[in-house]
Short mmCIF file of C-alpha atoms in Angstrom, two decimals:
data_model
loop_
_atom_site.label_atom_id
_atom_site.label_comp_id
_atom_site.label_asym_id
_atom_site.label_seq_id
_atom_site.Cartn_x
_atom_site.Cartn_y
_atom_site.Cartn_z
CA GLU D 17 -4.86 11.89 10.45
CA THR D 18 -5.54 8.72 12.29
CA GLY D 19 -6.88 6.30 10.53
CA VAL D 20 -9.28 3.15 12.14
CA THR D 21 -7.57 1.22 15.17
CA GLN D 22 -9.86 -2.24 16.34
CA SER D 23 -8.64 -3.19 20.05
CA PRO D 24 -8.49 -6.12 21.64
CA THR D 25 -5.75 -7.15 18.59
CA HIS D 26 -6.86 -11.08 19.49
CA LEU D 27 -8.76 -12.91 21.52
CA ILE D 28 -9.30 -15.96 23.57
CA LYS D 29 -12.88 -17.39 24.08
CA THR D 30 -14.72 -20.62 24.12
CA ARG D 31 -18.18 -22.09 23.66
CA GLY D 32 -20.56 -19.96 24.76
CA GLN D 33 -19.75 -16.88 25.72
CA GLN D 34 -20.35 -13.71 24.70
CA VAL D 35 -17.05 -10.99 23.13
CA THR D 36 -17.38 -7.22 22.60
CA LEU D 37 -15.40 -6.04 19.49
CA ARG D 38 -14.50 -2.40 19.24
CA CYS D 39 -13.99 0.21 16.52
CA SER D 40 -12.75 3.73 15.99
CA SER D 41 -13.44 4.86 12.87
CA GLN D 42 -10.85 6.96 11.06
CA SER D 43 -11.74 11.50 11.60
CA GLY D 44 -14.24 13.00 9.72
CA HIS D 45 -15.89 8.72 8.62
CA ASN D 46 -19.31 8.56 9.58
CA THR D 47 -20.27 5.34 8.67
CA VAL D 48 -18.98 1.39 9.70
CA SER D 49 -19.43 -1.69 8.08
CA TRP D 50 -17.83 -4.73 10.16
CA TYR D 51 -16.85 -8.27 8.06
CA GLN D 52 -16.03 -11.70 9.42
CA GLN D 53 -12.70 -13.41 7.78
CA ALA D 54 -12.67 -17.20 8.09
CA LEU D 55 -8.58 -18.41 7.55
CA GLY D 56 -8.72 -18.64 3.92
CA GLN D 57 -10.92 -17.08 2.97
CA GLY D 58 -12.16 -13.28 1.16
CA PRO D 59 -14.42 -11.37 4.06
CA GLN D 60 -17.89 -12.08 4.76
CA PHE D 61 -19.54 -9.21 5.63
CA ILE D 62 -21.83 -7.88 8.56
CA PHE D 63 -23.96 -5.28 8.75
CA GLN D 64 -22.70 -1.42 8.44
CA TYR D 65 -23.71 1.36 10.76
CA TYR D 66 -24.61 4.97 9.53
CA ARG D 67 -25.88 7.39 11.71
CA GLU D 68 -26.00 5.47 14.75
CA GLU D 69 -28.44 3.45 12.63
CA GLU D 70 -27.82 0.19 11.24
CA ASN D 71 -27.65 0.38 7.57
CA GLY D 72 -27.68 -3.36 6.18
CA ARG D 73 -27.33 -6.82 7.30
CA GLY D 74 -25.75 -9.55 5.53
CA ASN D 75 -26.08 -12.77 6.63
CA PHE D 76 -25.10 -13.74 10.06
CA PRO D 77 -27.59 -14.30 12.73
CA PRO D 78 -29.59 -12.10 15.70
CA ARG D 79 -26.65 -13.59 17.41
CA PHE D 80 -24.80 -10.68 15.62
CA SER D 81 -25.15 -7.46 17.10
CA GLY D 82 -23.43 -4.13 16.22
CA LEU D 83 -24.17 -0.17 17.94
CA GLN D 84 -22.74 2.70 16.64
CA PHE D 85 -21.88 5.85 19.10
CA PRO D 86 -22.19 9.41 18.75
CA ASN D 87 -18.56 9.58 17.81
CA TYR D 88 -18.54 7.27 15.19
CA SER D 89 -17.15 4.18 17.00
CA SER D 90 -18.38 1.45 16.46
CA GLU D 91 -18.69 -2.00 18.49
CA LEU D 92 -19.48 -5.34 17.17
CA ASN D 93 -20.91 -8.08 20.01
CA VAL D 94 -21.38 -11.81 19.60
CA ASN D 95 -23.78 -13.88 21.73
CA ALA D 96 -23.63 -18.04 22.78
CA LEU D 97 -20.13 -18.25 20.97
CA GLU D 98 -19.60 -20.95 18.20
CA LEU D 99 -16.32 -22.52 17.06
CA ASP D 100 -16.93 -21.62 13.72
CA ASP D 101 -17.05 -18.19 14.43
CA SER D 102 -13.30 -18.02 14.99
CA ALA D 103 -12.18 -15.59 12.44
CA LEU D 104 -10.63 -12.37 11.72
CA TYR D 105 -12.65 -9.23 12.05
CA LEU D 106 -12.94 -6.73 10.51
CA CYS D 107 -13.36 -2.65 10.33
CA ALA D 108 -13.89 -0.26 8.10
CA SER D 109 -15.46 3.42 7.86
CA SER D 110 -16.00 5.48 5.58
CA PRO D 111 -16.54 8.98 4.21
CA GLY D 112 -20.56 8.38 3.94
CA GLY D 113 -21.60 12.10 1.30
CA GLY D 114 -20.89 11.59 -2.12
CA ASP D 115 -17.49 9.66 -1.39
CA GLN D 116 -19.24 5.90 0.81
CA GLU D 117 -17.65 3.19 -1.70
CA THR D 118 -14.63 3.69 -0.51
CA GLN D 119 -13.67 1.76 2.75
CA TYR D 120 -10.80 2.27 5.08
CA PHE D 121 -9.57 -1.55 6.65
CA GLY D 122 -8.65 -1.57 10.08
CA PRO D 123 -6.09 -4.05 11.30
CA GLY D 124 -8.63 -6.78 12.36
CA THR D 125 -9.21 -8.20 16.39
CA ARG D 126 -8.14 -12.32 15.45
CA LEU D 127 -10.42 -14.16 17.71
CA LEU D 128 -10.14 -18.03 18.39
CA VAL D 129 -13.39 -20.26 19.83
CA LEU D 130 -12.73 -22.99 21.28
CA GLY V 9 -26.88 -12.53 -6.02
CA ASP V 10 -23.67 -10.45 -6.35
CA SER V 11 -20.45 -12.95 -6.18
CA VAL V 12 -17.04 -12.62 -6.90
CA THR V 13 -14.43 -15.49 -8.38
CA GLN V 14 -10.76 -15.50 -8.65
CA MET V 15 -7.83 -17.07 -10.08
CA GLU V 16 -6.67 -19.21 -7.48
CA GLY V 17 -3.70 -19.20 -5.19
CA PRO V 18 -0.99 -19.67 -4.51
CA VAL V 19 0.71 -17.54 -7.89
CA THR V 20 3.97 -17.93 -7.51
CA LEU V 21 6.38 -15.89 -9.69
CA SER V 22 10.54 -14.32 -10.02
CA GLU V 23 11.00 -10.61 -9.45
CA GLU V 24 10.87 -7.90 -11.95
CA ALA V 25 7.93 -10.84 -13.46
CA PHE V 26 4.22 -9.90 -15.34
CA LEU V 27 1.94 -10.74 -12.96
CA THR V 28 -1.56 -11.14 -13.95
CA ILE V 29 -4.82 -12.05 -10.80
CA ASN V 30 -7.74 -13.05 -12.60
CA CYS V 31 -11.03 -11.97 -11.74
CA THR V 32 -14.96 -11.80 -12.37
CA TYR V 33 -17.82 -11.05 -11.19
CA THR V 34 -21.51 -11.20 -11.40
CA ALA V 35 -23.96 -8.44 -10.15
CA THR V 36 -26.40 -6.74 -12.08
CA GLY V 37 -26.17 -3.50 -13.54
CA TYR V 38 -22.79 -1.22 -12.96
CA PRO V 39 -21.34 -1.94 -9.80
CA SER V 40 -18.09 -0.69 -8.64
CA LEU V 41 -14.90 -2.62 -8.33
CA PHE V 42 -11.98 -2.91 -6.06
CA TRP V 43 -8.56 -4.84 -5.76
CA TYR V 44 -7.99 -4.73 -1.75
CA VAL V 45 -4.30 -6.76 -0.96
CA GLN V 46 -3.24 -7.60 2.33
CA TYR V 47 0.31 -8.23 4.12
CA PRO V 48 0.75 -10.99 5.93
CA GLY V 49 -0.81 -9.87 9.85
CA GLU V 50 -2.72 -6.97 8.65
CA GLY V 51 -5.93 -6.00 7.46
CA LEU V 52 -7.00 -4.66 4.20
CA GLN V 53 -5.78 -2.32 2.14
CA LEU V 54 -7.37 -0.70 -0.74
CA LEU V 55 -4.74 -0.51 -4.13
CA LEU V 56 -7.04 1.04 -7.16
CA LYS V 57 -10.90 0.96 -8.18
CA ALA V 58 -13.19 1.59 -10.81
CA THR V 59 -16.24 2.47 -11.17
CA LYS V 60 -18.16 2.62 -14.29
CA ALA V 61 -17.14 0.24 -17.88
CA ASP V 62 -13.57 0.79 -19.46
CA ASP V 63 -12.52 3.01 -16.88
CA LYS V 64 -8.77 1.70 -15.68
CA GLY V 65 -7.72 2.42 -11.48
CA SER V 66 -3.90 1.79 -11.14
CA ASN V 67 -2.12 2.34 -8.64
CA LYS V 68 2.13 1.43 -7.10
CA GLY V 69 2.33 -0.16 -10.72
CA PHE V 70 -0.42 -2.31 -10.95
CA GLU V 71 -3.44 -1.66 -12.93
CA ALA V 72 -6.88 -3.20 -14.01
CA THR V 73 -9.57 -2.86 -16.62
CA TYR V 74 -13.34 -3.22 -16.13
CA ARG V 75 -14.67 -4.32 -18.65
CA LYS V 76 -18.82 -4.91 -19.07
CA GLU V 77 -18.46 -6.87 -21.67
CA THR V 78 -16.37 -9.98 -20.11
CA THR V 79 -17.22 -8.96 -16.86
CA SER V 80 -14.14 -8.92 -15.27
CA PHE V 81 -11.39 -7.12 -13.85
CA HIS V 82 -8.14 -8.33 -13.95
CA LEU V 83 -5.12 -7.20 -12.05
CA GLU V 84 -1.25 -6.77 -13.79
CA LYS V 85 1.47 -5.34 -13.28
CA GLY V 86 4.53 -5.06 -15.57
CA SER V 87 7.16 -6.54 -12.76
CA VAL V 88 6.30 -7.65 -9.41
CA GLN V 89 8.38 -7.06 -6.42
CA VAL V 90 9.31 -8.86 -3.61
CA SER V 91 7.95 -6.65 -1.22
CA ASP V 92 4.36 -7.46 -3.53
CA SER V 93 4.06 -10.83 -2.04
CA ALA V 94 0.55 -9.92 -0.08
CA VAL V 95 -2.92 -11.82 -0.67
CA TYR V 96 -5.12 -10.02 -3.27
CA PHE V 97 -8.59 -9.23 -2.51
CA CYS V 98 -10.79 -9.01 -6.04
CA ALA V 99 -14.59 -7.47 -4.37
CA LEU V 100 -17.50 -5.14 -5.88
CA ARG V 101 -19.58 -2.86 -4.24
CA GLY V 102 -22.44 -3.83 -5.96
CA THR V 103 -26.23 -1.20 -7.26
CA GLY V 104 -28.45 -2.26 -4.65
CA GLY V 105 -28.16 0.46 -2.52
CA GLY V 106 -25.83 1.04 1.12
CA ASN V 107 -22.27 0.20 0.80
CA LYS V 108 -22.30 -3.68 0.89
CA LEU V 109 -18.85 -5.31 -0.82
CA THR V 110 -18.80 -8.67 -2.05
CA PHE V 111 -15.33 -10.22 -1.92
CA GLY V 112 -13.27 -13.10 -3.64
CA THR V 113 -11.93 -16.09 -1.97
CA GLY V 114 -8.06 -13.98 -2.31
CA THR V 115 -5.42 -15.30 -4.41
CA GLN V 116 -2.19 -15.33 -2.49
CA LEU V 117 1.11 -13.95 -4.46
CA LYS V 118 4.39 -15.29 -3.91
CA VAL V 119 7.38 -12.87 -5.68
CA GLU V 120 10.75 -14.65 -5.22
CA LEU V 121 14.64 -13.12 -5.51
#
């Protein structure tokens, strides 16, 4: 069984640019969540997708957007990058149904904004 | 809103020492509680969980008991190993629907020989 995978592993962008991060959920999982983890902090919830629809959003501005595809993989898009967007971005998938609570995390994408 | 407070690190212990990492939470109702571990350069791994009051989660020698009366979920291990060196995050899933996790700031554990 393949776990949650994310790409790329590292990324460097400049302020004002746009970035797309990708996540493949664990086999059989239909729910994907995205988190931002700043250095030395705990992860902060960005949003969640369930069966291709946004199903909850944290306190992040609209320039953070996402998609979920029919195979349940997902993208996180960030427009107009700011220096404070530098962080580790974590994707987590969960099975849905009766076991929505356990989230399985990918290794993350480390984004540096210069 | 929901929040999680963890003891600040780093916590430095000798191998085979007893470990306690304190975690308290604020939430309405009965949230589910989790401990995740993050090894250097890696993502988060679920260590253990408890979904109702007085439940004890356990895994790999780690334990935590859901205490509603003290709103706590302290992580314990009787004898730590060097390989336990990592950052430990306490988290909760609230009762407001969805599957959002609220994390504490993490506690770094360093175990020395």
